[in-house]
Short mmCIF file of C-alpha atoms and ligand atoms in Angstrom, two decimals:
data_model
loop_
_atom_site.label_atom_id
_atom_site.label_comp_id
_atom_site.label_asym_id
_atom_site.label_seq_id
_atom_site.Cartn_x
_atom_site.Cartn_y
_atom_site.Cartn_z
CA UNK Z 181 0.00 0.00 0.00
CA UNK Z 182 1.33 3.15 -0.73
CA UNK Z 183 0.12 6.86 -0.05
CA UNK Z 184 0.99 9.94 -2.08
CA UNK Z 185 -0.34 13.72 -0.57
CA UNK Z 186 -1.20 15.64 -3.83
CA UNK Z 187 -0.77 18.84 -2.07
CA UNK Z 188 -2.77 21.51 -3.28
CA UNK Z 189 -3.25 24.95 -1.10
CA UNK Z 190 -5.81 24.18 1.44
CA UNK Z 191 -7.55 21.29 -0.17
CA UNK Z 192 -4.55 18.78 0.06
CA UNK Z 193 -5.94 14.69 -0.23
CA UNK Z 194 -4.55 11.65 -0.33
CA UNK Z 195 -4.07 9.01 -2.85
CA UNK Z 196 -3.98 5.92 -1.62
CA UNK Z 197 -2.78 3.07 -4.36
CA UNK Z 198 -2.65 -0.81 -3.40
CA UNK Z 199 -4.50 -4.28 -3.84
CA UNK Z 200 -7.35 -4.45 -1.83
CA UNK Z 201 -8.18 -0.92 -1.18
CA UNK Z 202 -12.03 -0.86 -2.28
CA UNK Z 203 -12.68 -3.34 0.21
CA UNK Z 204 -10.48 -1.46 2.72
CA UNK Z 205 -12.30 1.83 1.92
CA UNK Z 206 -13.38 2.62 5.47
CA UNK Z 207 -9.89 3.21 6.39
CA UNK Z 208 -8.50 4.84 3.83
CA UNK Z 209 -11.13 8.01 3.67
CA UNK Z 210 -10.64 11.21 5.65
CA UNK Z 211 -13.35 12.37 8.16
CA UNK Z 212 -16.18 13.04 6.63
CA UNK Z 213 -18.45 14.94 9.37
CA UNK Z 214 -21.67 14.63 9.21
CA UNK Z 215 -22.11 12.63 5.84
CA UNK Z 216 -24.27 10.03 6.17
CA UNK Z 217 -24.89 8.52 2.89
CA UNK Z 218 -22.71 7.83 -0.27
CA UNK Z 219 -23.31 8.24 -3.66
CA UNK Z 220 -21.94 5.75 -5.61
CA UNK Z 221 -21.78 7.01 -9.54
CA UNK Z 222 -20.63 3.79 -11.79
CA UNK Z 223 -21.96 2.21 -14.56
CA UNK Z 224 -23.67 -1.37 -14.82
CA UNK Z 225 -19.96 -3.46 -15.46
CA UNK Z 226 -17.91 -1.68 -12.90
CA UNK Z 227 -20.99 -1.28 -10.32
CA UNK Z 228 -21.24 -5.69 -10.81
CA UNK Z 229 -17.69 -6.14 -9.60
CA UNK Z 230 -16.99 -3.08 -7.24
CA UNK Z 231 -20.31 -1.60 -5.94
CA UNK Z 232 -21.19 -4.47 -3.02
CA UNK Z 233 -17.68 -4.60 -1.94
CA UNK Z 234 -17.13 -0.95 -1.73
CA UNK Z 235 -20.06 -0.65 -0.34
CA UNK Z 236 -19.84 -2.71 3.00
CA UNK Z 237 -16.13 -1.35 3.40
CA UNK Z 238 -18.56 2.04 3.83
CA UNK Z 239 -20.72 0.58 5.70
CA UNK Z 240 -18.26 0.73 8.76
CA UNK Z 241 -17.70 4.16 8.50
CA UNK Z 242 -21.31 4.85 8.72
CA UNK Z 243 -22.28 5.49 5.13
CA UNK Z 244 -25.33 3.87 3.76
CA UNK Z 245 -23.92 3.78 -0.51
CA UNK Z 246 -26.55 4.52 -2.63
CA UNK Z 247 -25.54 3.15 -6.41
CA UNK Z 248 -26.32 6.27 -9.28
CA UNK Z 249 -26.03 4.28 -12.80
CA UNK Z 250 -24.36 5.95 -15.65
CA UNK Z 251 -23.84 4.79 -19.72
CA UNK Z 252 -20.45 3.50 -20.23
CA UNK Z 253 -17.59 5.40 -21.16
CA UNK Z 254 -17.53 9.09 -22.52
CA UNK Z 255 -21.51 8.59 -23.48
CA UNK Z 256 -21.89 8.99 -19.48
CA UNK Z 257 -20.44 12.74 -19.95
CA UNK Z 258 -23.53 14.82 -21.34
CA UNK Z 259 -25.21 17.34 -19.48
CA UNK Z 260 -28.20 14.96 -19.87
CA UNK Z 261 -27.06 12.21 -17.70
CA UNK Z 262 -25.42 14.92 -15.29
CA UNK Z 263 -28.70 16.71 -15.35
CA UNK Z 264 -30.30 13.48 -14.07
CA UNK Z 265 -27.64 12.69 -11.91
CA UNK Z 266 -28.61 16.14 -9.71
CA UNK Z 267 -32.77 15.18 -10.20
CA UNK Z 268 -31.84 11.99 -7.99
CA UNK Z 269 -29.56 13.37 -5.65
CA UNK Z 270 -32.37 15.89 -5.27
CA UNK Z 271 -35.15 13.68 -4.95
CA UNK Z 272 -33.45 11.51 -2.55
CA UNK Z 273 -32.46 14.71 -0.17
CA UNK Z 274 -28.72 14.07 -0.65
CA UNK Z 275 -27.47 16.59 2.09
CA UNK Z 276 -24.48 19.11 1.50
CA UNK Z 277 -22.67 16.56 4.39
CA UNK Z 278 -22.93 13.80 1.78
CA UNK Z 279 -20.59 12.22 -0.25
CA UNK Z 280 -20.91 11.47 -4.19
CA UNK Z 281 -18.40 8.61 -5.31
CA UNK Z 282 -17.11 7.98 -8.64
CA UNK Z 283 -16.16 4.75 -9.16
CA UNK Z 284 -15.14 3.52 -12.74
CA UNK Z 285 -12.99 5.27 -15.29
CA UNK Z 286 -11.92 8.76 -16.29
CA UNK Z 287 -15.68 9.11 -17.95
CA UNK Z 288 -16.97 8.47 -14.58
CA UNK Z 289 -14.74 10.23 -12.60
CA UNK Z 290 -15.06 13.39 -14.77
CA UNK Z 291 -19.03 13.01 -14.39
CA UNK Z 292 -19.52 12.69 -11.05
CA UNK Z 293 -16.70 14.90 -10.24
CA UNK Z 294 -18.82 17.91 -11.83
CA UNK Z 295 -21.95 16.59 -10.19
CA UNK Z 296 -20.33 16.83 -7.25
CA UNK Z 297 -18.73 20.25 -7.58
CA UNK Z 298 -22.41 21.84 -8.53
CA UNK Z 299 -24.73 19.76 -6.45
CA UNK Z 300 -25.88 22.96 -3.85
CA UNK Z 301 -22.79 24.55 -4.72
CA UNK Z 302 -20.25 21.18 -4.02
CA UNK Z 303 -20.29 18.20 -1.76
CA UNK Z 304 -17.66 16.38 -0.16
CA UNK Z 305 -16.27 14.07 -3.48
CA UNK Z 306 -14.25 10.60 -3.14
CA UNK Z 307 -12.49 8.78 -6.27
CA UNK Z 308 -12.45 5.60 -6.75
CA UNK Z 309 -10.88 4.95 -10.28
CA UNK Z 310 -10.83 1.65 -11.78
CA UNK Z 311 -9.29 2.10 -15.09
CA UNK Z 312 -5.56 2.62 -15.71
CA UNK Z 313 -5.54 5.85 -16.90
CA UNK Z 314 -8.07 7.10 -13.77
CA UNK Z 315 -5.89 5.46 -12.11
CA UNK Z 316 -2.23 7.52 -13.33
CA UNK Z 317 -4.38 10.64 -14.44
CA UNK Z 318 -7.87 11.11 -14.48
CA UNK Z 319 -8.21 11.43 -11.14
CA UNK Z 320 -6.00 12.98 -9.86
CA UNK Z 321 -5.63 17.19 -10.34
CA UNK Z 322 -8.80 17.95 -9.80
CA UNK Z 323 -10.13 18.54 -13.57
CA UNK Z 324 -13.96 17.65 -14.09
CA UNK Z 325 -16.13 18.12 -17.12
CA UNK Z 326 -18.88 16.85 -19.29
CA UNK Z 327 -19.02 17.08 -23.37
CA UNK Z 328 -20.87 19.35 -25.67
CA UNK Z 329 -22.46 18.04 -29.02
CA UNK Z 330 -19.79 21.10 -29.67
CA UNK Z 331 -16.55 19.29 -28.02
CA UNK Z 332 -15.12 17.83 -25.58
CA UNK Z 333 -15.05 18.64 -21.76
CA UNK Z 334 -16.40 22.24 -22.35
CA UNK Z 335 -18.09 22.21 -19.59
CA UNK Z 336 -16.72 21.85 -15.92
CA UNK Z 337 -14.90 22.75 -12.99
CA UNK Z 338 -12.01 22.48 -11.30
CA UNK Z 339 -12.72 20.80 -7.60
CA UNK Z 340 -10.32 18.58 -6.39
CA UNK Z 341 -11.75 15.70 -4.57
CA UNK Z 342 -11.47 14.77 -0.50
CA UNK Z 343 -9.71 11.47 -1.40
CA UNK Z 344 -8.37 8.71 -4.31
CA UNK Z 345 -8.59 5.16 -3.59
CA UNK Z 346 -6.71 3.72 -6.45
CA UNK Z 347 -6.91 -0.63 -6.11
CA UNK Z 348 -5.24 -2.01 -8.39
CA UNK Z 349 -6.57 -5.35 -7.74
CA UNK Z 350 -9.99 -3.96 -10.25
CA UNK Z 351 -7.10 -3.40 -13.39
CA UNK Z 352 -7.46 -7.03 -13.68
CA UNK Z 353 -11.02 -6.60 -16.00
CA UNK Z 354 -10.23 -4.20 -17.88
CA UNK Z 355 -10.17 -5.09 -21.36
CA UNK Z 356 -6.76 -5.40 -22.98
CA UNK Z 357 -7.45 -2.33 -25.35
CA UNK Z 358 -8.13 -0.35 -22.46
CA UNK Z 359 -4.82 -1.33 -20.23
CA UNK Z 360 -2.83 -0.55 -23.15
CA UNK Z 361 -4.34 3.29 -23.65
CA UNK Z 362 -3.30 3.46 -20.17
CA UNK Z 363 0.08 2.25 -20.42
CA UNK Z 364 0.15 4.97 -23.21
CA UNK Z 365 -0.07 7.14 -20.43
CA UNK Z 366 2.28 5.75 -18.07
CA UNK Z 367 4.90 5.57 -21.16
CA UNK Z 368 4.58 8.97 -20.80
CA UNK Z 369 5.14 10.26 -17.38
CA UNK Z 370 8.28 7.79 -17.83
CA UNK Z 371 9.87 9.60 -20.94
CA UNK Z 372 8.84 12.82 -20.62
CA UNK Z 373 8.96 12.91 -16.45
CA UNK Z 374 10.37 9.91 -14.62
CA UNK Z 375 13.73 8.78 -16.42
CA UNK Z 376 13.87 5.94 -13.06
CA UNK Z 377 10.04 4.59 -14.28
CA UNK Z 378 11.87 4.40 -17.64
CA UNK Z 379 14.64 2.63 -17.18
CA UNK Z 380 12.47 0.40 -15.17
CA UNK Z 381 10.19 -0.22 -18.03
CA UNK Z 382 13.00 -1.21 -20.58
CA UNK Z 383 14.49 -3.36 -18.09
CA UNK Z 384 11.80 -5.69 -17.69
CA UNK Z 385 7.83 -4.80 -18.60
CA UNK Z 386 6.97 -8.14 -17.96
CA UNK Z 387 5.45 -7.96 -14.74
CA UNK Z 388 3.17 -4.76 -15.65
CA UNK Z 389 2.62 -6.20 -18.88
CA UNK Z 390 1.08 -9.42 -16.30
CA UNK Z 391 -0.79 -6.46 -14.76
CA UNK Z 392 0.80 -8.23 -11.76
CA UNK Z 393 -0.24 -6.43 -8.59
CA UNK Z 394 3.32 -5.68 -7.30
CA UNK Z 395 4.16 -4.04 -10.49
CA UNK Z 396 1.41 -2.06 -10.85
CA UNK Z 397 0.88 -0.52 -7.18
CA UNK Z 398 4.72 0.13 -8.00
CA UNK Z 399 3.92 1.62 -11.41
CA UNK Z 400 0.26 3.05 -10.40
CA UNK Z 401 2.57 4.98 -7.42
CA UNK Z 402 5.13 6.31 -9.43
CA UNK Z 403 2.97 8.16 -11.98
CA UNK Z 404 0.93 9.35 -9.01
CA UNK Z 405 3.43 10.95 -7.78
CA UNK Z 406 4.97 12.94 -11.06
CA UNK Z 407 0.80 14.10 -11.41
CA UNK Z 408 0.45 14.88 -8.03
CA UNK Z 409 3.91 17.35 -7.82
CA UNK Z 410 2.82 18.49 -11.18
CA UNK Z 411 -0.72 19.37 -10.04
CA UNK Z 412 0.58 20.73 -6.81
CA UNK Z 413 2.96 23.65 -8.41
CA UNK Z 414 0.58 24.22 -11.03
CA UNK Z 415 -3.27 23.37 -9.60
CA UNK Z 416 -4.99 25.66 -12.78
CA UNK Z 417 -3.49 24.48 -15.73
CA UNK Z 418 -0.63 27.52 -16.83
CA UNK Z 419 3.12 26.32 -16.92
CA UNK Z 420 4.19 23.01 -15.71
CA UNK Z 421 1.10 21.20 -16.15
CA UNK Z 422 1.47 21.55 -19.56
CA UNK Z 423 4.22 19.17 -19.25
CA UNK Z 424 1.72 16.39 -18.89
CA UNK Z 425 0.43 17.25 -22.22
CA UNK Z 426 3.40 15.67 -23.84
CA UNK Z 427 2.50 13.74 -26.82
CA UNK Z 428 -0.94 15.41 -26.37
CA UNK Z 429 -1.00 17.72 -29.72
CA UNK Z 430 -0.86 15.33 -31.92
CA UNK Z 431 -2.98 13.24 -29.96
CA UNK Z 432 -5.90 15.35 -29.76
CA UNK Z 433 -5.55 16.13 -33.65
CA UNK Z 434 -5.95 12.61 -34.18
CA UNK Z 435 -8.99 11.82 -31.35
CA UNK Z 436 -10.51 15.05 -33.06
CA UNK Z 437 -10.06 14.48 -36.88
CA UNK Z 438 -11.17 10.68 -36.42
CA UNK Z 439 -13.61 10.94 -33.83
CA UNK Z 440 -15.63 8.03 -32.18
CA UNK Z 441 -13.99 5.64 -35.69
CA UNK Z 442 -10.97 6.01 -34.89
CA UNK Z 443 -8.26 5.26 -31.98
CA UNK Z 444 -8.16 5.38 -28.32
CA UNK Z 445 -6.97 8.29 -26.79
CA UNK Z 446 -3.98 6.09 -24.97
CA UNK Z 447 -3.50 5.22 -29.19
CA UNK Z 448 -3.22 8.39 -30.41
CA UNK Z 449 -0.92 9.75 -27.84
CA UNK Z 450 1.39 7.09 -28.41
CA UNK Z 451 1.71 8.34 -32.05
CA UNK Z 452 1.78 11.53 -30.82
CA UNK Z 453 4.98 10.69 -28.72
CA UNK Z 454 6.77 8.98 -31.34
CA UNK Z 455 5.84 12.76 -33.27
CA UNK Z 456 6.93 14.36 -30.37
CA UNK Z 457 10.57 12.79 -30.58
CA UNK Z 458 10.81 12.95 -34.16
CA UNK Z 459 10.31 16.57 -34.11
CA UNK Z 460 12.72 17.40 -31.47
CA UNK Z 461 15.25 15.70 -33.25
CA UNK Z 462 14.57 17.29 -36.83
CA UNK Z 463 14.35 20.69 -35.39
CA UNK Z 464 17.84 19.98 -33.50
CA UNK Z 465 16.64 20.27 -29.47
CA UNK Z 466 17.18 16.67 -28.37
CA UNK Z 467 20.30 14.51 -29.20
CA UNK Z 468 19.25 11.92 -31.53
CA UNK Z 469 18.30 8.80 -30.65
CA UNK Z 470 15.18 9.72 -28.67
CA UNK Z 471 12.71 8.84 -31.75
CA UNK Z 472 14.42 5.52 -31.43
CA UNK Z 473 14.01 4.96 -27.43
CA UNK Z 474 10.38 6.13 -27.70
CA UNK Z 475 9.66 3.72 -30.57
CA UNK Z 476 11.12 0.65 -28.92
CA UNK Z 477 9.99 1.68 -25.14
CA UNK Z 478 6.39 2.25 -27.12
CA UNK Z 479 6.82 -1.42 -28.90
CA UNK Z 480 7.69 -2.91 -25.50
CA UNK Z 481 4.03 -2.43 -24.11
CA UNK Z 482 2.45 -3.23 -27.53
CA UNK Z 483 1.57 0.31 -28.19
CA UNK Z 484 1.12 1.19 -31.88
CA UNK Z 485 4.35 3.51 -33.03
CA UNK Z 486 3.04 4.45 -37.02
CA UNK Z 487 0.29 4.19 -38.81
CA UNK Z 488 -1.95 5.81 -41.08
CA UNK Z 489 -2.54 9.38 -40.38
CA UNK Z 490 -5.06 12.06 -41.49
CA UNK Z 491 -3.19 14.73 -44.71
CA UNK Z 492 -1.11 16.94 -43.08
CA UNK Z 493 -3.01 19.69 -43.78
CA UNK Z 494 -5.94 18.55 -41.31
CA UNK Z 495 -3.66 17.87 -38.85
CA UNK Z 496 -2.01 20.90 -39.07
CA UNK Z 497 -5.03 22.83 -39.03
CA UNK Z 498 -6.62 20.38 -35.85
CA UNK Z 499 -3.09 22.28 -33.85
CA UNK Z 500 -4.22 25.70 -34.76
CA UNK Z 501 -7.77 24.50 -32.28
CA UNK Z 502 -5.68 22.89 -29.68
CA UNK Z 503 -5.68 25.07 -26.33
CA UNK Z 504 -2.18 25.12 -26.22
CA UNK Z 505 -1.76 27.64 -29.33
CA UNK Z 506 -1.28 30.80 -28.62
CA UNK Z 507 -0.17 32.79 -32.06
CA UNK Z 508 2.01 30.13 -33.42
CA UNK Z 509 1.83 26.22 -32.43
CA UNK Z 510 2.98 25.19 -29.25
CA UNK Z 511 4.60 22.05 -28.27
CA UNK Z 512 5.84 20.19 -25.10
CA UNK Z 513 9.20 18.59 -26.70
CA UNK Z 514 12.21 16.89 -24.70
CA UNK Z 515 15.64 18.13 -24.38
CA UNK Z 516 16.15 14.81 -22.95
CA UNK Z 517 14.27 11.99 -21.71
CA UNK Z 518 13.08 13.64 -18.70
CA UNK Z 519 13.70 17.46 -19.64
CA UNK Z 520 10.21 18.66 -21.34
CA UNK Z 521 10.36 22.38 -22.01
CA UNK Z 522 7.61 24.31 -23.45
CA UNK Z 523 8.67 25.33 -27.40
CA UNK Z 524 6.71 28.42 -28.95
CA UNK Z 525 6.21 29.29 -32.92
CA UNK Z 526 7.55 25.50 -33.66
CA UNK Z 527 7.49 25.97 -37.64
CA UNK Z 528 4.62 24.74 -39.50
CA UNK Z 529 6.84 23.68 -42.13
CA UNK Z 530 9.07 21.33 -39.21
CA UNK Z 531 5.66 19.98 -38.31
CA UNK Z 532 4.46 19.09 -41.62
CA UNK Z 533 8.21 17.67 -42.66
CA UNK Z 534 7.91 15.07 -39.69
CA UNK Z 535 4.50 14.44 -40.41
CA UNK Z 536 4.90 13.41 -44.08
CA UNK Z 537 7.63 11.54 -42.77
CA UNK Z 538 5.54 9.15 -40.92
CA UNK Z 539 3.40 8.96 -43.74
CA UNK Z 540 0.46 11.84 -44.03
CA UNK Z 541 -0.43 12.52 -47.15
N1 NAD K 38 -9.81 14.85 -15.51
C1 NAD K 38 -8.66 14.57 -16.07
O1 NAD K 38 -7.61 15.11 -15.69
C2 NAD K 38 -8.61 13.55 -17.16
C3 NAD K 38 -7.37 13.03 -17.57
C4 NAD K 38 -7.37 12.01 -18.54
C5 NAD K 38 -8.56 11.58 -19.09
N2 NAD K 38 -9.75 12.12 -18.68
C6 NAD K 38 -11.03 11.67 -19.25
O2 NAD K 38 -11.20 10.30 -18.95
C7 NAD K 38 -12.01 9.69 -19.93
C8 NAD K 38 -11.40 8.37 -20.33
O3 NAD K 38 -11.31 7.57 -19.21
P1 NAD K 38 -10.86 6.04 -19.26
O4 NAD K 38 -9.79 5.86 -20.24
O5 NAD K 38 -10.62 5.66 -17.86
O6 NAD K 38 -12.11 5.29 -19.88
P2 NAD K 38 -13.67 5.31 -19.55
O7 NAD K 38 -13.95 5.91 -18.23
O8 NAD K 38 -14.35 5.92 -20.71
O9 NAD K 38 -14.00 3.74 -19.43
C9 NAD K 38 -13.75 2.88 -20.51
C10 NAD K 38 -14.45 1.54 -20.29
O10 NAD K 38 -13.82 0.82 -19.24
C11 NAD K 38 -14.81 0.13 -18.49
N3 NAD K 38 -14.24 -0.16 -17.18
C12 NAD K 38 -13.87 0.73 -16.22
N4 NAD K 38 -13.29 0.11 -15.20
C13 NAD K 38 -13.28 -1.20 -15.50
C14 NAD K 38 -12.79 -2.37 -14.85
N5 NAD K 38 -12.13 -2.28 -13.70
N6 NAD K 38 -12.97 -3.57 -15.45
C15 NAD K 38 -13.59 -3.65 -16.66
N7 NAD K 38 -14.06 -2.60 -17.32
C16 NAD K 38 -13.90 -1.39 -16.76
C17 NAD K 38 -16.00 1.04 -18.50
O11 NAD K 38 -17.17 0.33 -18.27
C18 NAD K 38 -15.92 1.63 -19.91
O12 NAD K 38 -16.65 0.82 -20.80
C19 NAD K 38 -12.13 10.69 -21.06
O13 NAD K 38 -13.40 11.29 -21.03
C20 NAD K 38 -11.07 11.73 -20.74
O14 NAD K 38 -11.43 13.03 -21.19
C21 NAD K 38 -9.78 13.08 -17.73
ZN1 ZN K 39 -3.85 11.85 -21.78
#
């Protein structure tokens, strides 16, 4: 069992990251005063496994758990489900002392993070994530949101919840194509963040790879840590957050231009990594070499490293939406495995040379 403090100003929580920690909830939450019952949002595969066990772990702290069901995935983040998400929290008298739960993925934690922070003006909020990337990301930082027919996550707060109960023990369901979009993730915190996770990883991936639970509270703990310094120098999002974004331009041009068709979002940062590299060595800011270490690190944890991309001009035109351009397009690249720095008014022309290079039309 292991415990990382994310510590933001005056809100500062706990993420606690082992096997068995659902069923050990009781111990692992902070007092919650006079909260009485628990909200539990999941949907209908993770509330089957987790709900009853989390919810008699509760039971001995005094909660009653209540179970709010949710579609799977990113369908649960419209304002319609979060809209009838407050009508039942309302209709049952959920008090302002009461606790809403999310317990399921990044879709879920998102969702019921927001319901939380709104619900007569924010209730006391618990995470319980049960994918991978909830796990190393999601929910952790604070970030909530729903979707617009518009976009993505244009709607939401920032609230950072009372507690994270990370068990790695419920990683073992997950379907492969999910664990891999989250080793995406953990691929990068490694490269772009945690050069000891990454020399780790190319020694021996085996044992994550197993999704052996050793490995992965060990894993699970180190990425919690890199987000949890990250998000505690930089709670809203304006300088060294954007570190995290690493492989994310790219990424989000791909998730946008083939949307709901196309790849996961774990997928298309991997690509967007591999990008990442190439560019940094083309435009001379990394020693070379780092393409090839992302490609074979990528490889390693059967993440895809090329395919077939959008024409560059989409893609090109997909950075000019992505939040992080400001007057010319903005990149996270690495000096170093390790060394991100933030790199303004990269060329267009760099971009679209490394682009056709991996094979955009
Ligand atoms: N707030 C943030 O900082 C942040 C960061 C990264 C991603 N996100 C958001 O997270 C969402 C993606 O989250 P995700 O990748 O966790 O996927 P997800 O929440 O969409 O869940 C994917 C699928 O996994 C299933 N699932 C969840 N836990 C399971 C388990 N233990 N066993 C079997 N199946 C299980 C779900 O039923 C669902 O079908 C996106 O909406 C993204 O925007 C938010
Ligand atoms: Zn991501």
């Amino acid at each position: 069992m292991v415990r990382v403090t994310v510590g933001v100003k005056g809100r500062a929580y706990d993420v606690t990251i082992g096997s068995g920690v659902i069923e050990r909830a009781g111990d692992h939450l902070p007092d919650l005063q006079q909260a009485t019952r628990a909200f539990v949002v999941a949907d209908r595969t993770v509330a089957d496994a987790w709900f009853e066990p989390l919810a008699s772990a509760l039971v001995d702290r005094g909660l009653t758990c209540v179970h709010l069901a949710v579609p799977r995935g990113e369908g649960a983040k419209t304002l319609e489900v979060y809209e009838a998400l407050l009508h039942q929290l309302a209709t049952q008298e959920a008090h302002r002392d009461d606790v809403v739960v999310g317990l399921g993925g990044g879709s879920v934690g998102d969702l019921s993070g927001f319901v939380a922070a709104t619900y007569m003006r924010g209730v006391p909020f618990v995470q319980v994530p049960t994918t991978l990337t909830a796990q190393v990301d999601a929910s952790i930082g604070g970030k909530t949101a729903v979707n617009l027919p518009e976009g993505k996550n244009l709607v939401g707060v920032f609230a950072q919840p009372r507690a994270v109960l990370a068990d790695v023990a419920s990683l073992a369901t997950l379907a492969d194509r999910d664990f891999r979009s989250g080793l995406a993730e953990v691929a990068k915190y490694a490269i772009a963040l945690d050069v000891e996770l990454l020399a780790s990883l190319e020694r021996d991936p085996a044992g994550l790879l197993a999704r052996e639970p050793g490995a992965l509270e060990d894993v699970v703990a180190r990425c919690v840590r890199v987000k949890a310094r990250t998000v505690a120098a930089d709670e809203r999002d304006a300088g060294e957050r954007l570190f995290l974004n690493y492989g994310h331009t790219l990424g989000h041009a791909l998730e946008r231009l083939d949307a709901f068709a196309g790849r996961t979002h774990g997928e298309a940062i991997s690509l967007g990594m591999v990008f990442a590299a190439r560019l940094a060595e083309s435009m001379g800011t990394c020693e070379p070499g780092l393409a090839g270490r992302t490609t074979r690190l990528l490889a390693s944890l059967g993440l895809e490293t090329a395919g077939a991309l959008p024409p560059a001009g989409e893609i090109l035109a997909a950075f000019r939406l992505d939040k992080k351009y400001q007057g010319g397009v903005r990149f996270v690249l690495l000096e170093d495995v390790g060394r991100p720095a933030v790199v303004d008014d990269v060329p267009e022309a760099a971009a679209r040379a490394v682009l056709e290079e991996m094979g955009a039309a």
